[in-house]
Coordinates of C-alpha atoms and ligand atoms in Angstrom, one line a residue:
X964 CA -0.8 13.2 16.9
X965 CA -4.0 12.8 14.8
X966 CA -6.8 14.3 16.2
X967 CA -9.8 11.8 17.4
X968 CA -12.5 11.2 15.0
X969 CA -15.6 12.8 14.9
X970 CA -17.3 9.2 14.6
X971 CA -15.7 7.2 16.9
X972 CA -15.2 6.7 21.0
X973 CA -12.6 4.3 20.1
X974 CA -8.7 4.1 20.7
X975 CA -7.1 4.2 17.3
X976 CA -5.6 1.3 15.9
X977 CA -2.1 1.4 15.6
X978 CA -0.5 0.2 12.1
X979 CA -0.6 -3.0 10.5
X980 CA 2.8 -4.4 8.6
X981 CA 3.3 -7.1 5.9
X982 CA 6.0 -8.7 4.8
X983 CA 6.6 -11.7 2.2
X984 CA 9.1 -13.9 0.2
X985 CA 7.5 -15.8 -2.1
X986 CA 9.6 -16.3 -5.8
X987 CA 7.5 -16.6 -8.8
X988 CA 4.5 -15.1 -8.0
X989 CA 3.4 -11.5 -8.0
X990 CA 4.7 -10.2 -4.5
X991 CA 3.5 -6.6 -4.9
X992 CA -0.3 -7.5 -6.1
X993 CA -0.1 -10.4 -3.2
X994 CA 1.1 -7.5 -1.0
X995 CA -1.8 -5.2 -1.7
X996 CA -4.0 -7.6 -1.3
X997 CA -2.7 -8.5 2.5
X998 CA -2.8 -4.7 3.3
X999 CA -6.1 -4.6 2.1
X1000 CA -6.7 -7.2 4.8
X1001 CA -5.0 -4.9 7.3
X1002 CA -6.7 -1.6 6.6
X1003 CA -8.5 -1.4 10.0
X1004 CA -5.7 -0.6 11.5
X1005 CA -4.6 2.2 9.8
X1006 CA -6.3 4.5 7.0
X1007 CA -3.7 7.5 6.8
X1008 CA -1.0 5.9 4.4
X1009 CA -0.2 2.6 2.4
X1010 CA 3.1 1.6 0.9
X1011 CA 4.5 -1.0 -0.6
X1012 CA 8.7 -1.3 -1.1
X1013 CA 10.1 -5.0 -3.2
X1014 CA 13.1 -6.2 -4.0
X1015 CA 14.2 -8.1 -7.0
X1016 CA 17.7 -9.4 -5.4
X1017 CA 19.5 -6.6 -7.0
X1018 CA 17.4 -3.5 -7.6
X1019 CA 14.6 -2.3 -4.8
X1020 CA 11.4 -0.1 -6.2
X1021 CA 8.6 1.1 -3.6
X1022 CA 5.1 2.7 -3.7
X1023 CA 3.1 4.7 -1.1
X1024 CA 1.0 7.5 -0.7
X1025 CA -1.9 9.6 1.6
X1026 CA -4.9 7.2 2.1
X1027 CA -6.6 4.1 1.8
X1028 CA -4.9 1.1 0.2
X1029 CA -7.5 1.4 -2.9
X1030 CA -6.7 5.2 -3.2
X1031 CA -2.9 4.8 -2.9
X1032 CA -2.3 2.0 -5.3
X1033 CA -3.6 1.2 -9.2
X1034 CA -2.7 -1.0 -11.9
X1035 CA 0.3 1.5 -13.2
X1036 CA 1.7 1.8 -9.8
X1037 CA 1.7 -1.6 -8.6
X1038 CA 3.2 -3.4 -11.9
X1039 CA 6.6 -1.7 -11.6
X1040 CA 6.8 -3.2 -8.3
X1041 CA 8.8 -6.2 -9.3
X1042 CA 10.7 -8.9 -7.1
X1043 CA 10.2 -11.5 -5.0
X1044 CA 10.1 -10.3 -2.2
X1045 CA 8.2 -7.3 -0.3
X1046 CA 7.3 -5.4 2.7
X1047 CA 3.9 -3.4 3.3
X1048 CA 2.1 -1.0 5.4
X1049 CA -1.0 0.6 6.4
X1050 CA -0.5 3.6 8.9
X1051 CA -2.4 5.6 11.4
X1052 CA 0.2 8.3 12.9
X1053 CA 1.0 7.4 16.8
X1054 CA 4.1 9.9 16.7
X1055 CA 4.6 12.1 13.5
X1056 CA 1.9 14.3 11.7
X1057 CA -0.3 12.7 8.8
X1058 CA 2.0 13.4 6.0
X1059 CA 3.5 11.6 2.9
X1060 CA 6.9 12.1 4.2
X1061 CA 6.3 9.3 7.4
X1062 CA 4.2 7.2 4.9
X1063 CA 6.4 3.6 5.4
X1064 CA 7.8 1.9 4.7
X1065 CA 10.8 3.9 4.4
X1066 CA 13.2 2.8 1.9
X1067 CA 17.2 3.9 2.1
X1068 CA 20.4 2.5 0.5
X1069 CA 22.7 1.2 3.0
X1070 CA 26.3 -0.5 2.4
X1071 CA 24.8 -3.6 2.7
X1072 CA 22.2 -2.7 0.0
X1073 CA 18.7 -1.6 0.2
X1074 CA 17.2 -1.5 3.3
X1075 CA 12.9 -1.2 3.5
X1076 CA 11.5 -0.5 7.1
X1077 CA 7.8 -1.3 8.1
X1078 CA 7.2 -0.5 11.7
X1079 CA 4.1 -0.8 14.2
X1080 CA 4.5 0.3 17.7
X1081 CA 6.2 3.0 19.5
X1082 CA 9.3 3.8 20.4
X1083 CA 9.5 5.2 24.8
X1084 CA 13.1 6.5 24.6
X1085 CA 12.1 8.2 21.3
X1086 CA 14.1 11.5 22.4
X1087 CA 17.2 10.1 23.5
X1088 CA 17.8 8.3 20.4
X1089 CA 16.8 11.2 18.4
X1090 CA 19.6 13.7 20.2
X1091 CA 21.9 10.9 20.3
X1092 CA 21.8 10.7 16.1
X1093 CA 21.6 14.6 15.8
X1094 CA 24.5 14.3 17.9
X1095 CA 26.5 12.1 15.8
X1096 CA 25.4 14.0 13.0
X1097 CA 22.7 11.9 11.3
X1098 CA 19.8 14.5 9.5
X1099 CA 16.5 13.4 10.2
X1100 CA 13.7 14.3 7.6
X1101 CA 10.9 13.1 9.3
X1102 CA 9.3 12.9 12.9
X1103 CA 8.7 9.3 13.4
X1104 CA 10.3 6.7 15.5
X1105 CA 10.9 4.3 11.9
X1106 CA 13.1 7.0 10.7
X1107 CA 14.6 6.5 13.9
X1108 CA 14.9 2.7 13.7
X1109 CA 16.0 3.1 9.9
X1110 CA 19.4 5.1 10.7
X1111 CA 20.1 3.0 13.6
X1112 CA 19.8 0.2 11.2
X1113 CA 21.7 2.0 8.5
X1114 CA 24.5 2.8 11.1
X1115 CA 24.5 0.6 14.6
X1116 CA 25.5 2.4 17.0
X1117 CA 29.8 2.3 17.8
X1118 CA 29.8 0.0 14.3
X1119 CA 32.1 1.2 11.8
X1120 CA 32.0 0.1 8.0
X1121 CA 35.0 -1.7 8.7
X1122 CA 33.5 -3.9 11.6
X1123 CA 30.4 -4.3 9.7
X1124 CA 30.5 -8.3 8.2
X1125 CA 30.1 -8.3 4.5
X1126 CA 27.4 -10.7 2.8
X1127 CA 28.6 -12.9 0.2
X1128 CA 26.6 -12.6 -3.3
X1129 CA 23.5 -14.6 -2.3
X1130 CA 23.3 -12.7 1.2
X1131 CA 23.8 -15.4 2.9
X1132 CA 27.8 -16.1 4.5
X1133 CA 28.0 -13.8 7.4
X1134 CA 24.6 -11.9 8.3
X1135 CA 25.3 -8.3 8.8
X1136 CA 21.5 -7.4 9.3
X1137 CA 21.4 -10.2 12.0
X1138 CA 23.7 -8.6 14.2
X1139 CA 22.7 -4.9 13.3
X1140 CA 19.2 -6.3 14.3
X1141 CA 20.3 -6.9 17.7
X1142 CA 22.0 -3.4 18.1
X1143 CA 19.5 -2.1 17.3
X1144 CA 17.2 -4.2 19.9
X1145 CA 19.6 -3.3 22.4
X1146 CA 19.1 0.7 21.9
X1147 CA 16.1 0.6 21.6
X1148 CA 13.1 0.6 24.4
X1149 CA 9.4 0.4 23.8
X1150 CA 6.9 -1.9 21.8
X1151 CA 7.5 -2.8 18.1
X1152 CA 6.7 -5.1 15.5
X1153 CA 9.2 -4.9 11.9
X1154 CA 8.8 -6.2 9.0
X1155 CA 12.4 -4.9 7.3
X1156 CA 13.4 -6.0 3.6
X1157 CA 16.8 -6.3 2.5
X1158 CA 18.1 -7.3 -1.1
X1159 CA 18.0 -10.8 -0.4
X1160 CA 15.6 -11.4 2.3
X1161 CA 13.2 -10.3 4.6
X1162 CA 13.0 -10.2 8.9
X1163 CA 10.4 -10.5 11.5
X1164 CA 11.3 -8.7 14.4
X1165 CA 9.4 -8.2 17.6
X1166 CA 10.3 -6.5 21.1
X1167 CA 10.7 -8.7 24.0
X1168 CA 7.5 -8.2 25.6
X1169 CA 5.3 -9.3 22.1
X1170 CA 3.3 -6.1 22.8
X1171 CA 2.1 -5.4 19.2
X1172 CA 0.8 -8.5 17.7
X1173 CA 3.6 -10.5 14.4
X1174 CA 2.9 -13.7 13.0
X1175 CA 4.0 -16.3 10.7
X1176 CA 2.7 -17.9 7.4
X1177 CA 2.4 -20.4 5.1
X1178 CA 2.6 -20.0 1.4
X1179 CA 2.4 -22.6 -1.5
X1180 CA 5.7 -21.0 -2.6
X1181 CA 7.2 -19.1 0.6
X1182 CA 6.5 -17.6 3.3
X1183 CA 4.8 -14.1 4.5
X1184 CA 4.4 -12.3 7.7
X1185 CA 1.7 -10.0 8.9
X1186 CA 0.2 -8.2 12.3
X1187 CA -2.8 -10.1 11.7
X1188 CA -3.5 -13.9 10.4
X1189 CA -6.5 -11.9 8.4
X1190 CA -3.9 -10.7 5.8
X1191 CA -2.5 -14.0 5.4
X1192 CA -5.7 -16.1 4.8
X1193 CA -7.1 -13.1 2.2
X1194 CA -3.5 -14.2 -0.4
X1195 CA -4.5 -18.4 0.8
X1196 CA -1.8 -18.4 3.1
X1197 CA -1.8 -20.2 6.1
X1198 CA -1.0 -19.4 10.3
X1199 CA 1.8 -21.0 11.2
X1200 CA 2.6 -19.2 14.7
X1201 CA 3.5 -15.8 16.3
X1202 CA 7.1 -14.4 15.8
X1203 CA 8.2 -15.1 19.6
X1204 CA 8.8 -12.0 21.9
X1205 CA 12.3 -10.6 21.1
X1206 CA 13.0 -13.2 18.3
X1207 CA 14.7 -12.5 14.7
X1208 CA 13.1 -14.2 11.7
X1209 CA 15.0 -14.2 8.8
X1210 CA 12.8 -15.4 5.2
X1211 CA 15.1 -16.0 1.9
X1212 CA 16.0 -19.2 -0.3
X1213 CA 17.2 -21.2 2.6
X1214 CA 13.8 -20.8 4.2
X1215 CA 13.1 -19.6 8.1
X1216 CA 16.2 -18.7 10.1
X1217 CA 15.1 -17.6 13.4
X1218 CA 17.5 -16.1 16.2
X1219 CA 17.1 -14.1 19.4
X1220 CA 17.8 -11.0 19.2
X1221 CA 17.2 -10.6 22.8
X1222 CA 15.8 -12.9 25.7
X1223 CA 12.5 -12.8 25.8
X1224 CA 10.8 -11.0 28.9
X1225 CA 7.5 -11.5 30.7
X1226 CA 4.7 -11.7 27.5
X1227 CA 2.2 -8.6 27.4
X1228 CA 0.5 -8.7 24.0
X1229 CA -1.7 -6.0 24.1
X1230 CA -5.0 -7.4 25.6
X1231 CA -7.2 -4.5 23.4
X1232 CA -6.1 -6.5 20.5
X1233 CA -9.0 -9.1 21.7
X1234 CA -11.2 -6.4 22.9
X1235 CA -11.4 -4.6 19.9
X1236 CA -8.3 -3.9 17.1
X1237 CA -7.6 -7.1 15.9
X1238 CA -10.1 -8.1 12.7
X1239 CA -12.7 -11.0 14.7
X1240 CA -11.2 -13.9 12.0
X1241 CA -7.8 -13.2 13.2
X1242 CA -6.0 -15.7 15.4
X1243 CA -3.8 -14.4 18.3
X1244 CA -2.0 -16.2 20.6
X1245 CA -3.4 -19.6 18.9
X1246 CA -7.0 -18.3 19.4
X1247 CA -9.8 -16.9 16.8
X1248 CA -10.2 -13.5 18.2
X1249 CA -14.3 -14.1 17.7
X1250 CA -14.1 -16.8 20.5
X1251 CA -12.1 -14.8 23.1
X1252 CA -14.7 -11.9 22.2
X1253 CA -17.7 -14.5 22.5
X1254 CA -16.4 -15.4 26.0
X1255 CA -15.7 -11.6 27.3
X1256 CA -19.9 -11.4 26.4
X1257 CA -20.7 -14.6 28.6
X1258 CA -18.3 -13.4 31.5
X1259 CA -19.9 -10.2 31.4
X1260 CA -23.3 -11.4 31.7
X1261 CA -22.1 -13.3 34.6
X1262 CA -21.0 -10.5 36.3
X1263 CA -23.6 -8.2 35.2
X1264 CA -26.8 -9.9 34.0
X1265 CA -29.6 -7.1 33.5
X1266 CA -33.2 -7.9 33.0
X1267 CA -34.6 -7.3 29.5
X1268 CA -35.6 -9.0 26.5
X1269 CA -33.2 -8.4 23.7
X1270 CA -29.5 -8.0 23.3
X1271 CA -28.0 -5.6 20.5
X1272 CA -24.6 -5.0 19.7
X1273 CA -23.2 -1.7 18.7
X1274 CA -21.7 -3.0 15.4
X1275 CA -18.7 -4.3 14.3
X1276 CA -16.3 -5.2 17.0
X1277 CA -19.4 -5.4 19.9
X1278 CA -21.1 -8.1 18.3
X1279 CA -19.1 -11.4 19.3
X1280 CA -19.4 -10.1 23.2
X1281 CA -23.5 -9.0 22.4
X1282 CA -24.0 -12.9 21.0
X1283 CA -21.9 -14.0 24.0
X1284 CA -23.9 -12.3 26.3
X1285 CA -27.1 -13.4 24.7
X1286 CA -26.0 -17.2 24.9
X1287 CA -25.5 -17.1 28.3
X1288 CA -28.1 -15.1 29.5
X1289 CA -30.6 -16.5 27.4
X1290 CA -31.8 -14.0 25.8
X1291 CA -32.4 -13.6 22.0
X1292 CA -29.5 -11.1 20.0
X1293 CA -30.9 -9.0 17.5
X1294 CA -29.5 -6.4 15.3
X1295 CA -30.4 -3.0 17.1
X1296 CA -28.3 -0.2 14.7
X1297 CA -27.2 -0.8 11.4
X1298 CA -23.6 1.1 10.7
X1299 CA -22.4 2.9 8.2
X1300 CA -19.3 1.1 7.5
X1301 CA -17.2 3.9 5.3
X1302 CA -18.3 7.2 7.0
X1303 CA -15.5 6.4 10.1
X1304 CA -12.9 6.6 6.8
X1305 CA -14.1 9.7 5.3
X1306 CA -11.4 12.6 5.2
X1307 CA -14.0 15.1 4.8
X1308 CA -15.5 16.5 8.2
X1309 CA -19.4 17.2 8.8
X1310 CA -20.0 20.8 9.0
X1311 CA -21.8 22.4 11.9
X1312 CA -25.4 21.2 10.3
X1313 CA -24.2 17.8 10.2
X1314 CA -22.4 17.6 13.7
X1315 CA -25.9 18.4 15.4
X1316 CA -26.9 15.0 13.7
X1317 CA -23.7 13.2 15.5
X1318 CA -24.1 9.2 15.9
X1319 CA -26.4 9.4 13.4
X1320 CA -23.9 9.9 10.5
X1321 CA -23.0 6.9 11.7
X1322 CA -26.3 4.8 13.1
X1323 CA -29.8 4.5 12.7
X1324 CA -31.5 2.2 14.3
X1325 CA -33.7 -0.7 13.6
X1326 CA -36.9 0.3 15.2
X1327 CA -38.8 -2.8 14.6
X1328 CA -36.4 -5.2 16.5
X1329 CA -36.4 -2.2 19.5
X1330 CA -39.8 -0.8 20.0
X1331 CA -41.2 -1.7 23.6
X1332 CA -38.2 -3.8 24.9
X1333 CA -35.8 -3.7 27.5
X1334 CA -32.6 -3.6 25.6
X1335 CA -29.3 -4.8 26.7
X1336 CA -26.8 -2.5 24.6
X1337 CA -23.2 -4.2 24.4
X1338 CA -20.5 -2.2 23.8
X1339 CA -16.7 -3.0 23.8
X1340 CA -15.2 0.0 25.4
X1341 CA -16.1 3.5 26.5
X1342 CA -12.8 6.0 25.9
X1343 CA -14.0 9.7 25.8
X1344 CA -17.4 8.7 26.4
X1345 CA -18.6 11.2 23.7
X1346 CA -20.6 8.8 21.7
X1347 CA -22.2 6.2 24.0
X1348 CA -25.0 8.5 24.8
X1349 CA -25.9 9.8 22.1
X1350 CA -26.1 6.2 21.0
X1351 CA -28.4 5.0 24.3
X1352 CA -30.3 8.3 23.0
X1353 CA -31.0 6.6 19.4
X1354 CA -31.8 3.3 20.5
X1355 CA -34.5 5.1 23.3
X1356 CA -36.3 7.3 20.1
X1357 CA -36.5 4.2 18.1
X1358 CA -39.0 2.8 21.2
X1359 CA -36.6 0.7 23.2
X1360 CA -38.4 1.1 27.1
X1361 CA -35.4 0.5 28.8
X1362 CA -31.6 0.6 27.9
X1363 CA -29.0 -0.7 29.8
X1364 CA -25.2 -0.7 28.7
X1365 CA -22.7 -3.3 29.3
X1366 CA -19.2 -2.9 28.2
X1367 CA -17.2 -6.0 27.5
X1368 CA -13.9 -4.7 28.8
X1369 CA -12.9 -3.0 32.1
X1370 CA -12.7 0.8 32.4
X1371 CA -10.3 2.8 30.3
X1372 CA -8.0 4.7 33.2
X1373 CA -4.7 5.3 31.4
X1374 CA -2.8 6.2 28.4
X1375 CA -1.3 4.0 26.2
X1376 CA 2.9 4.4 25.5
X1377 CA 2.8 1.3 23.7
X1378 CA 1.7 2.6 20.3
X1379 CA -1.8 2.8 20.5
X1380 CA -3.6 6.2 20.1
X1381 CA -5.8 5.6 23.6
X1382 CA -6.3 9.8 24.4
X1383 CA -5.1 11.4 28.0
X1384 CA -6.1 11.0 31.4
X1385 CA -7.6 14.6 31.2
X1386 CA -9.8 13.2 28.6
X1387 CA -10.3 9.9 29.8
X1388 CA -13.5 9.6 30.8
X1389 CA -13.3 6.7 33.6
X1390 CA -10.4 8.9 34.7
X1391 CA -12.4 11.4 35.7
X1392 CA -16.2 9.8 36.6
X1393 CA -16.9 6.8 38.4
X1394 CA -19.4 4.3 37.3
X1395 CA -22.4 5.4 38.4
X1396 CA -21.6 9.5 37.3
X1397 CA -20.8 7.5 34.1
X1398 CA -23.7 5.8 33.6
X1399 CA -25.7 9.2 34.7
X1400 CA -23.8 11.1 32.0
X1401 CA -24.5 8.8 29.5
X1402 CA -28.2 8.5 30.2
X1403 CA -28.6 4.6 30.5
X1404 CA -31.0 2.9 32.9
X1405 CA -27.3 0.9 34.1
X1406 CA -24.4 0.0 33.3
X1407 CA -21.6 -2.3 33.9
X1408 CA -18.2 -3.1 32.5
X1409 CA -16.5 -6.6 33.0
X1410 CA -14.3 -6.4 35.3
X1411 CA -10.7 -6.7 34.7
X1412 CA -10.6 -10.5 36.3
X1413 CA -12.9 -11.3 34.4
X1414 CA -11.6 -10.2 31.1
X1415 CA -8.2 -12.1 31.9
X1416 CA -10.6 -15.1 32.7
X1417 CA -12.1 -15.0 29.4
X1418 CA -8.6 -14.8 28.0
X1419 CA -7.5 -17.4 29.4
X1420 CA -10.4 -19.7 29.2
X1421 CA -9.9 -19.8 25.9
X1422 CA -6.3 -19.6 24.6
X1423 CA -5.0 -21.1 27.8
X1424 CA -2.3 -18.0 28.2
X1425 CA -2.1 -16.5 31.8
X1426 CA -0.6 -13.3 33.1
X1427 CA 0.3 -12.8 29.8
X1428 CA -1.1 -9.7 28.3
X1429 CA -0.5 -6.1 28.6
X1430 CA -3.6 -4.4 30.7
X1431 CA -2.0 -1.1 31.4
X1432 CA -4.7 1.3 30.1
X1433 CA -7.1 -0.8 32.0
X1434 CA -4.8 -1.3 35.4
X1435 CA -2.6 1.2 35.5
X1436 CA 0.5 -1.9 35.5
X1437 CA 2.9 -0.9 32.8
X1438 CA 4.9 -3.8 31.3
X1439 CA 7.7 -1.3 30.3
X1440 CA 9.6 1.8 32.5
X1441 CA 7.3 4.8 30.9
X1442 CA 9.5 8.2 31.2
X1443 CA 7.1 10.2 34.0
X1444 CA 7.3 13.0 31.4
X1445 CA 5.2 10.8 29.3
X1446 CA 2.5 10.7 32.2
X1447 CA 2.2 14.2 31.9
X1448 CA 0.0 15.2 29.1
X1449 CA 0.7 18.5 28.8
X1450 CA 4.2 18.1 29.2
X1451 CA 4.4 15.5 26.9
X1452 CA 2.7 17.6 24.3
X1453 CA 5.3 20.1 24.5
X1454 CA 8.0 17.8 24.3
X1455 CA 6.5 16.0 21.3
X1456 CA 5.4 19.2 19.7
X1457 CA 9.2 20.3 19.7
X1458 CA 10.8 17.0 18.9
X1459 CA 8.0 15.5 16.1
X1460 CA 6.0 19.2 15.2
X1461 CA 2.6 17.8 15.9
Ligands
SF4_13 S1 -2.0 0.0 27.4 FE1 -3.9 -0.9 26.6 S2 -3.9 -0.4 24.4 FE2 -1.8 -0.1 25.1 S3 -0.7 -2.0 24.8 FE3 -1.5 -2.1 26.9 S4 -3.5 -3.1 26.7 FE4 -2.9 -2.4 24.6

């Protein structure tokens, strides 16, 4: 796995895919364009793979999705249809060869794989293809997913339905969908392209976040309703937990691949992944964030006479807090937006400076005041003082922290990058050492109620979201091995060479 950044006390975000069938206009240009939108959830790779109906061309390469694609690359990307991809590595080192999507040539044609997620019975499957034979080249689960895909399990060429010349007649990649749904445990989102078509897939909890829109001429798909409203698409709705959506010249086709089981979309999404003008579960992800700040306040007002947020993903739940509260929100640090994507680490000079690579703060809006510091989440804890450190030497009298989720206890298995429980540090501490360790006058997270309220309040969904890093209540069977860090770093060091 990627080692944590330097800048950040964040989980990483996971990947973000794209897909889209849209004839007469420039799918790969349109494509970039929707990753672009999708670049905060992954800065390692970027690809792009199309299909023309008979010929299939891809694109990808190490780093952002303005680094990895130009005028020269992009134009040979003809078609009308396309998959993307933007990657941060959950399983698999940072390497061109587990850049996606992953493009192969099947018997049924060309066959593009764009995954987010991850994959809990990752090992099994793996000795069950190495036993059949099958080389693997890389050391992600998608390679995984694309020979299953390329070869369903107990399927024969010979059993395997034949498409007519339009790929339409008898779906093979329907039912090789749903083999492959059946084999396969864990959380996942796919956007897969074929030579005539393209397919939503999602696993039967809706862990990672799929959804559906509009075009003037098509259709598209994305993790996030960001990337759709950047190419003037519009929402339509999420791809429904364990559902099949199939996008070609007859227009939406949708199927269940497998019944759909108790909903979990990862509640972090709202807390902090998902961009703030995205819409999940029917909701604008600012307004769930907005009401996580009021419920907080609630539950933990503190005396003081300014709120600040540390920017971006803090500052719905800082003006939330504000409102209800009545206090006034003011800007309190001003980020350096790029420095978090730099590939080039601070040398030992520069580490002493630490947050402030990152952060400087606006003296004049903190100097003698009680500040209210909103934060989203605390992971490591590594940065948070250093940060209540700043916002003290720029004259602030008093700082107290409020965190607008619940305590970080557990791992994620679900493809996020959350860090182990020996590194975790509500894991370890409890709130008050936290609070003593970080330096604050207090602090206070929302509680985990009180989060689900705030969800709820405001897309209406209950029990429906995935909590586990916060509770400790896994929506899936995790292998214990997995629960073991240093277990499970041996075990992945063998099997993926991390
Ligand atoms: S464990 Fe946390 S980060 Fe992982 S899917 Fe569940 S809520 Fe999201």
């Amino acid at each position: 796995m990627a080692e944590p950044s330097f800048f950040e006390d964040r989980p990483t975000e996971e990947c973000g895919v794209f897909g889209i069938y849209a004839p007469g206009l420039d799918v790969a240009r349109l494509s970039f364009f929707a990753l672009f939108a999708l670049q905060h959830r992954g800065q390692e790779s970027a690809g792009i793979a199309t299909s023309d109906g008979v010929v299939a061309y891809s694109h990808k390469g190490m780093g952002l999705v303005s680094q990895v694609f130009t005028e020269e690359n992009l134009s040979p990307l003809v078609g009308h249809l396309a998959v993307g991809h933007t990657r941060y590595s959950t399983t698999g080192s940072s390497h061109i060869r587990n850049a996606q999507p992953y493009l192969i040539e099947t018997l049924d044609g060309p066959l593009g794989v764009a995954f987010n997620g991850n994959l809990t019975n990752a090992l099994e499957l793996r000795n069950q293809l190495l036993q059949r034979g099958v080389g693997l080249m890389t050391t992600t689960d998608t390679e995984l997913i694309v020979q299953l895909l390329a070869s369903p399990p107990g399927a024969t060429p010979q059993q395997t339905a034949r498409p007519n010349g339009n790929g339409r007649g008898s779906d093979p990649w329907v039912a090789r969908i749903r083999r492959l749904m059946e084999v396969i445990d864990g959380a996942y989102s796919l956007a897969l392209l074929t030579r005539h078509a393209i397919y939503a897939v999602r696993d039967t909890h809706g862990l990672r976040p799929l959804c559906l829109g509009r075009l003037a001429e098509g259709y598209a798909i994305a993790s996030e309703s960001c990337a759709l409203n950047t190419i003037g698409g519009k929402y339509v709705r999420e791809i429904e937990p364990g559902e099949i959506l199939r996008i070609d010249s007859q227009g939406l086709t949708s199927s269940e691949g497998l019944p759909p089981k108790k909903k979990a979309l990862c509640s972090f999404e709202f807390v902090y992944f998902a961009r703030p003008d995205s819409m999940l579960d029917g909701q604008v992800v600012h307004t769930v964030r907005q009401e996580m700040g009021r419920k907080l306040a609630e539950e933990a007002p503190a005396e003081a006479d300014v709120v600040v947020a540390v920017p971006d993903s803090s500052v719905p739940a800082a003006i939330g807090y504000g409102q209800q509260m009545g206090l006034p929100y003011s800007e309190g640090l001003t980020k350096n937006r790029y420095i978090g994507r730099t590939f080039i680490q601070p040398d030992n000079h520069l580490r002493q400076q630490g947050v402030r690579l990152k952060f400087n703060a606006l003296g004049s809006n903190l100097r003698g005041k009680r500040v209210v510091l909103v934060d989203d989440s605390i992971v490591r804890g590594n940065t948070s003082g250093p940060i209540v450190q700043l916002i003290r030497e720029a004259g602030a009298t008093e700082v107290h922290l409020r965190i607008s989720s619940p305590p970080v206890r557990h791992p994620c298995f679900m493809g996020v990058d959350m860090a182990t429980y020996k590194e975790l540090i509500a894991h370890k501490l409890d709130v008050p050492a936290i609070c003593e360790r970080i330096g604050a006058d207090s602090l206070d997270y929302l509680s985990l109620e009180g989060m689900l309220e705030a969800i709820r309040a405001t897309t209406g969904l209950h029990d429906a979201h995935c909590t586990a890093c916060f509770s400790g209540n896994y929506p899936l069977d995790i292998p214990s091995w997995l629960f073991d860090s240093d277990q499970a770093k041996m075990m992945l060091g063998q099997v993926w060479g991390t």
